[in-house]
């Protein structure tokens, strides 16, 4: 291929072969080696999505797929790369175990960090996650104080955050002072808080304590009266009981060993799926801790200065009543105070419980929808030491990769707003799920949308929604899409067009081919970076140019790589149904399907369904 | 800015029913921002018309053009060649733009494809609300920056009326806020309720004698 | 001949007014029946002005009929349908024919009525209308011209004691009182504590104005819910709706009358305010029952 390109002065390359999913970058490198820009390549998927997916002679489809690729390649523009400097400093917000450890590890890989803590001192109290593993906060804190790479700001808070990865401008308020600092990445480790989960007016008192308070009691050398009988509540109010299980087992054992008290654990389920839990449970039982299983929450009342617990034991099948000196109550694990405020400062979403990280799987383990902003530890809502330690390693690797060299290589202006056409309607700025667009001053000092090469994920959602068609998306813009549609239209009628998102439907279609699962041959796939990049405009044009029916396929709900792309696509398809009805075209001929990349059967079902509808409509 | 909304498709089709070659003309300013008549909506409407008419067996040729501001003669002049090719023009601009086109190309019928609705701003993505009534006698200083002429359903100057719904919503629409409750809250925040306590005499409704004319002073 | 309303307001301890609603059409026979039935039982008879934005026989027309039959009319004027010229002209006409009591209202919006595409006028609002009447009372029109033959109206207005939020409403009431009114007829009240608070507020600003509590009998739980949703300015509390729901079928109207009479009695006995204004549109012929059950006169 190399020699061919060089000898024949080739300017553009179409490769008609296997799926681009695994090989596009290989062919791009070949082009680069030959002196051509790697983006001047278009691939026709004639294997996984053609010869392996259909029975009989597929020559007609092969020819059409090649035509589509040729039409597209004519319009491709070169994409350059350039180096951008990035700020190597990292801001870690928080002062507890996760924050301190992250700062220490970041320092070890040579990155300077600021620890930003709103309280006056670093460190957590007893009863926090790490204390159950014997971590000593004071030695960690002295390590931090002695580390030259770590700056500690206590009694300080962020007030505004602007900019993007590699170049965050943070305003910090410390007392009366306001400090302006710049960072390349921001890591949030702001922890969690607990709230008593008892109902009917029970409050913390001498006899009803939290795990934290119980820990203090255990550690108190001058404890007046050692409780003779202790009750624990476990797993009734919150399903996420990994940490409470750890705390309960640990504290139950301690109480048994230190005080010799009678210890009873009332539980719904004992969830031992984190490291060391199974052993701890076994130890506790061997030591004589009594476990009592109950389906519903036990009834708790005060009884002469002690606590009465009434429950129905599942194994005995009987009601049991127990009065103990101390009850360690269940607590709910909630986002730390200030979580909502901070997340709106950073303009990131939160999950259904209010913790920082959206439940979108593509953001795991420690990412947010914005490049350069990370979440670790308890503030992610996942309380398990093993995971916390993994979080810290994860984030250190991520940040190191991004910032360590002080510069990063980006594709230049893959997506760009034309300053001449942009009317500064602010739609793209509001809509970008990754916060990559800002208002900037163009040369003639008009304010227009500026897309950051560093923060952009090239999803195309902005390009689709721009009402002035001012955003140029190299490789997936209107021209390239229309060129492919026109190639389809040139053939006989009866072709169905499927816009397939490269994270979901496209790999699902490939998988169908690999498994030799067959589906109707009259489907023509157009690969897009995100379903959200498909606009009503593209769908109408597809119909206008002769498509019989149109499929838009994207990721499952809650799993869009670009957070809102699939939701937007769904709304647009709905709107398109209406627009088509207005012009007496069957609205069912455009449909949205959600699927995951490992669901080839869903892809096939969608293709079959749309083929059926289009046949019924007589197209 | 000026907010407009596309007319129902049936109405638009009626307007251009007798024609076989039309120009769909958009405007790159207000109607682009409110998603009613920019380059994209021009392309979408043209596609729809072609689909509709081809379905009826009565093909139409729909040219497309968008000028930066359809209310400027010099900018409209840029598309005169396209206008010359067609039998009629379907304009997606506001009423101002439609009339400028009609004036520039007097021999061609120019039809409005959107309804110009109000002067407003985006409350959130995709939702525009009316703000200003263009009354020519602005008194937003007295109402904490909330215009009762258009945001109060009755345009009262000494509001509210007795029909405010529970929670401070408007008599005519439970989804709309009572403007006078908004005014009260705003002035209360600023410690200026004495302004609301004053009596305001009947408005000069002839401050702008229609058709309005404004002569800026010569530079 | 009825006594002038202005004098009654000054002299009587407990004033009672009622309402006559015109019909849609030129046939005034029903109106005359109602006038004959009520004119001697109440101190003043209000006539509504295209109430609920539904086009009807004009208020002024019925007021003249009341005058002819020896009653004391209260001319309700809204700002919805007429501009300042038309209103001033109407006032001249009314006064010239002996109608000398006016109730100044903003008016319901066009949307609640039956001519939903009409243009709303609202050249004036109710406060501006009150000022207007004073101006004309002093012998000039709004543009400052001298009148050849002036007017002298007894001025009343409305208020909504159960508005939520109440503060903006009270600011408006204050403006009306400062402009100068002789009487207030409130929108329907059902909570007497609310009425007491309202009266106190008014008294702090103007000790002389007479407050007549609006009484609107509700004849069924469904009607109550409908009114809450659709009639501006009316808020019927849940316990009234519950009491109505428990009434046996067919006794809705009597129940409504019973509740209304009970309220009127309490207002009179506890001297909460200066009287009541009974609105029973469409059932004017049952107003005497209410009066009787309430022990009036």
Short mmCIF file of N, CA and C in Angstrom, two decimals, chain A residues 421 423 425 427 430-431 464-469 535-537 540-541 543-544 568 575 579-580 582-585, chain B residues 6 8-10 13 28-29 32-33 35 38-41 43-44 46-52 64 68 122 125:
data_model
loop_
_atom_site.label_atom_id
_atom_site.label_comp_id
_atom_site.label_asym_id
_atom_site.label_seq_id
_atom_site.Cartn_x
_atom_site.Cartn_y
_atom_site.Cartn_z
N UNK A 421 -19.96 32.53 10.59
CA UNK A 421 -21.36 32.09 10.61
C UNK A 421 -21.95 32.04 12.02
N UNK A 423 -23.56 32.89 15.34
CA UNK A 423 -24.31 34.06 15.81
C UNK A 423 -24.30 34.15 17.33
N UNK A 425 -25.43 32.21 19.60
CA UNK A 425 -26.72 31.93 20.21
C UNK A 425 -26.55 31.14 21.50
N UNK A 427 -26.19 28.12 22.08
CA UNK A 427 -26.77 26.78 22.17
C UNK A 427 -25.69 25.72 22.37
N UNK A 430 -24.24 25.66 25.82
CA UNK A 430 -25.13 25.09 26.83
C UNK A 430 -25.25 23.59 26.69
N UNK A 431 -25.07 23.11 25.48
CA UNK A 431 -25.42 21.73 25.16
C UNK A 431 -24.24 20.76 25.29
N UNK A 464 -24.51 19.10 15.41
CA UNK A 464 -25.87 18.75 15.00
C UNK A 464 -26.86 19.82 15.40
N UNK A 465 -26.66 20.40 16.57
CA UNK A 465 -27.70 21.29 17.09
C UNK A 465 -27.53 22.74 16.61
N UNK A 466 -26.37 23.09 16.07
CA UNK A 466 -26.14 24.48 15.71
C UNK A 466 -27.16 24.97 14.71
N UNK A 467 -27.98 25.97 15.07
CA UNK A 467 -29.03 26.42 14.15
C UNK A 467 -28.49 27.20 12.95
N UNK A 468 -27.25 27.65 13.04
CA UNK A 468 -26.67 28.42 11.93
C UNK A 468 -25.77 27.55 11.08
N UNK A 469 -25.70 26.28 11.38
CA UNK A 469 -24.81 25.35 10.67
C UNK A 469 -23.40 25.93 10.62
N UNK A 535 -28.77 14.67 13.14
CA UNK A 535 -29.75 15.72 13.29
C UNK A 535 -30.98 15.44 12.43
N UNK A 536 -32.06 16.11 12.75
CA UNK A 536 -33.29 16.01 11.97
C UNK A 536 -33.00 16.32 10.51
N UNK A 537 -32.14 17.27 10.32
CA UNK A 537 -31.70 17.67 8.99
C UNK A 537 -31.18 16.47 8.20
N UNK A 540 -34.11 13.97 7.38
CA UNK A 540 -34.98 14.43 6.30
C UNK A 540 -34.27 14.32 4.95
N UNK A 541 -33.00 14.67 4.94
CA UNK A 541 -32.24 14.58 3.70
C UNK A 541 -32.18 13.13 3.22
N UNK A 543 -34.39 10.83 3.61
CA UNK A 543 -35.66 10.54 2.94
C UNK A 543 -35.74 11.23 1.59
N UNK A 544 -35.31 12.49 1.59
CA UNK A 544 -35.41 13.25 0.35
C UNK A 544 -34.61 12.59 -0.76
N UNK A 568 -30.93 13.02 23.21
CA UNK A 568 -31.21 14.01 22.17
C UNK A 568 -31.66 13.33 20.89
N UNK A 575 -39.45 14.15 16.98
CA UNK A 575 -39.78 15.36 16.24
C UNK A 575 -39.89 15.05 14.75
N UNK A 579 -42.67 15.68 11.82
CA UNK A 579 -42.41 16.41 10.57
C UNK A 579 -42.79 15.56 9.36
N UNK A 580 -42.53 14.26 9.44
CA UNK A 580 -42.86 13.39 8.31
C UNK A 580 -44.36 13.27 8.17
N UNK A 582 -46.48 15.44 8.89
CA UNK A 582 -46.95 16.69 8.30
C UNK A 582 -46.93 16.64 6.78
N UNK A 583 -46.01 15.86 6.23
CA UNK A 583 -45.94 15.80 4.77
C UNK A 583 -46.39 14.44 4.26
N UNK A 584 -47.28 13.83 5.04
CA UNK A 584 -47.96 12.59 4.63
C UNK A 584 -46.99 11.44 4.37
N UNK A 585 -45.88 11.42 5.11
CA UNK A 585 -45.01 10.25 5.04
C UNK A 585 -45.18 9.50 6.35
N UNK B 6 -42.41 28.57 13.57
CA UNK B 6 -42.81 28.16 12.22
C UNK B 6 -44.31 27.95 12.15
N UNK B 8 -47.91 26.31 10.85
CA UNK B 8 -48.26 24.91 10.60
C UNK B 8 -48.00 24.53 9.14
N UNK B 9 -47.59 23.31 8.93
CA UNK B 9 -47.21 22.86 7.60
C UNK B 9 -48.35 23.01 6.61
N UNK B 10 -49.57 22.72 7.01
CA UNK B 10 -50.72 22.84 6.11
C UNK B 10 -50.83 24.25 5.56
N UNK B 13 -48.03 24.96 3.07
CA UNK B 13 -48.27 24.28 1.79
C UNK B 13 -49.32 25.02 0.98
N UNK B 28 -30.18 35.04 9.28
CA UNK B 28 -29.12 34.56 10.17
C UNK B 28 -29.06 35.22 11.54
N UNK B 29 -30.07 35.98 11.87
CA UNK B 29 -29.98 36.67 13.17
C UNK B 29 -31.03 36.12 14.15
N UNK B 32 -32.51 32.62 13.70
CA UNK B 32 -31.55 31.53 13.83
C UNK B 32 -31.41 31.17 15.29
N UNK B 33 -31.25 32.19 16.12
CA UNK B 33 -31.04 31.95 17.54
C UNK B 33 -32.23 31.26 18.20
N UNK B 35 -34.18 29.17 16.69
CA UNK B 35 -34.40 27.89 16.00
C UNK B 35 -35.63 27.90 15.12
N UNK B 38 -33.33 29.76 10.69
CA UNK B 38 -31.94 29.84 10.28
C UNK B 38 -31.65 28.88 9.13
N UNK B 39 -30.37 28.79 8.81
CA UNK B 39 -29.98 27.96 7.67
C UNK B 39 -30.48 26.53 7.83
N UNK B 40 -30.41 26.04 9.05
CA UNK B 40 -30.85 24.66 9.27
C UNK B 40 -32.34 24.48 9.05
N UNK B 41 -33.12 25.40 9.58
CA UNK B 41 -34.57 25.28 9.42
C UNK B 41 -34.96 25.47 7.96
N UNK B 43 -33.15 24.46 5.43
CA UNK B 43 -32.88 23.17 4.78
C UNK B 43 -33.97 22.16 5.14
N UNK B 44 -34.38 22.15 6.40
CA UNK B 44 -35.40 21.18 6.83
C UNK B 44 -36.73 21.45 6.16
N UNK B 46 -37.26 23.04 3.34
CA UNK B 46 -37.15 22.73 1.91
C UNK B 46 -37.26 21.22 1.69
N UNK B 47 -36.57 20.44 2.53
CA UNK B 47 -36.66 18.97 2.42
C UNK B 47 -38.10 18.52 2.58
N UNK B 48 -38.75 19.04 3.60
CA UNK B 48 -40.14 18.63 3.85
C UNK B 48 -41.02 18.96 2.66
N UNK B 49 -40.86 20.17 2.10
CA UNK B 49 -41.71 20.56 0.98
C UNK B 49 -41.47 19.65 -0.22
N UNK B 50 -40.20 19.34 -0.46
CA UNK B 50 -39.92 18.45 -1.59
C UNK B 50 -40.56 17.08 -1.37
N UNK B 51 -40.43 16.57 -0.15
CA UNK B 51 -41.03 15.27 0.17
C UNK B 51 -42.54 15.33 0.00
N UNK B 52 -43.13 16.41 0.52
CA UNK B 52 -44.58 16.52 0.49
C UNK B 52 -45.09 16.56 -0.94
N UNK B 64 -32.63 27.27 -1.75
CA UNK B 64 -32.41 27.67 -0.35
C UNK B 64 -31.41 28.81 -0.29
N UNK B 68 -27.64 37.25 6.24
CA UNK B 68 -27.32 37.51 7.63
C UNK B 68 -28.46 38.23 8.35
N UNK B 122 -34.20 33.54 26.11
CA UNK B 122 -34.31 32.12 26.45
C UNK B 122 -34.34 31.91 27.96
N UNK B 125 -32.74 26.12 27.66
CA UNK B 125 -32.52 25.61 26.30
C UNK B 125 -33.83 25.30 25.58
#
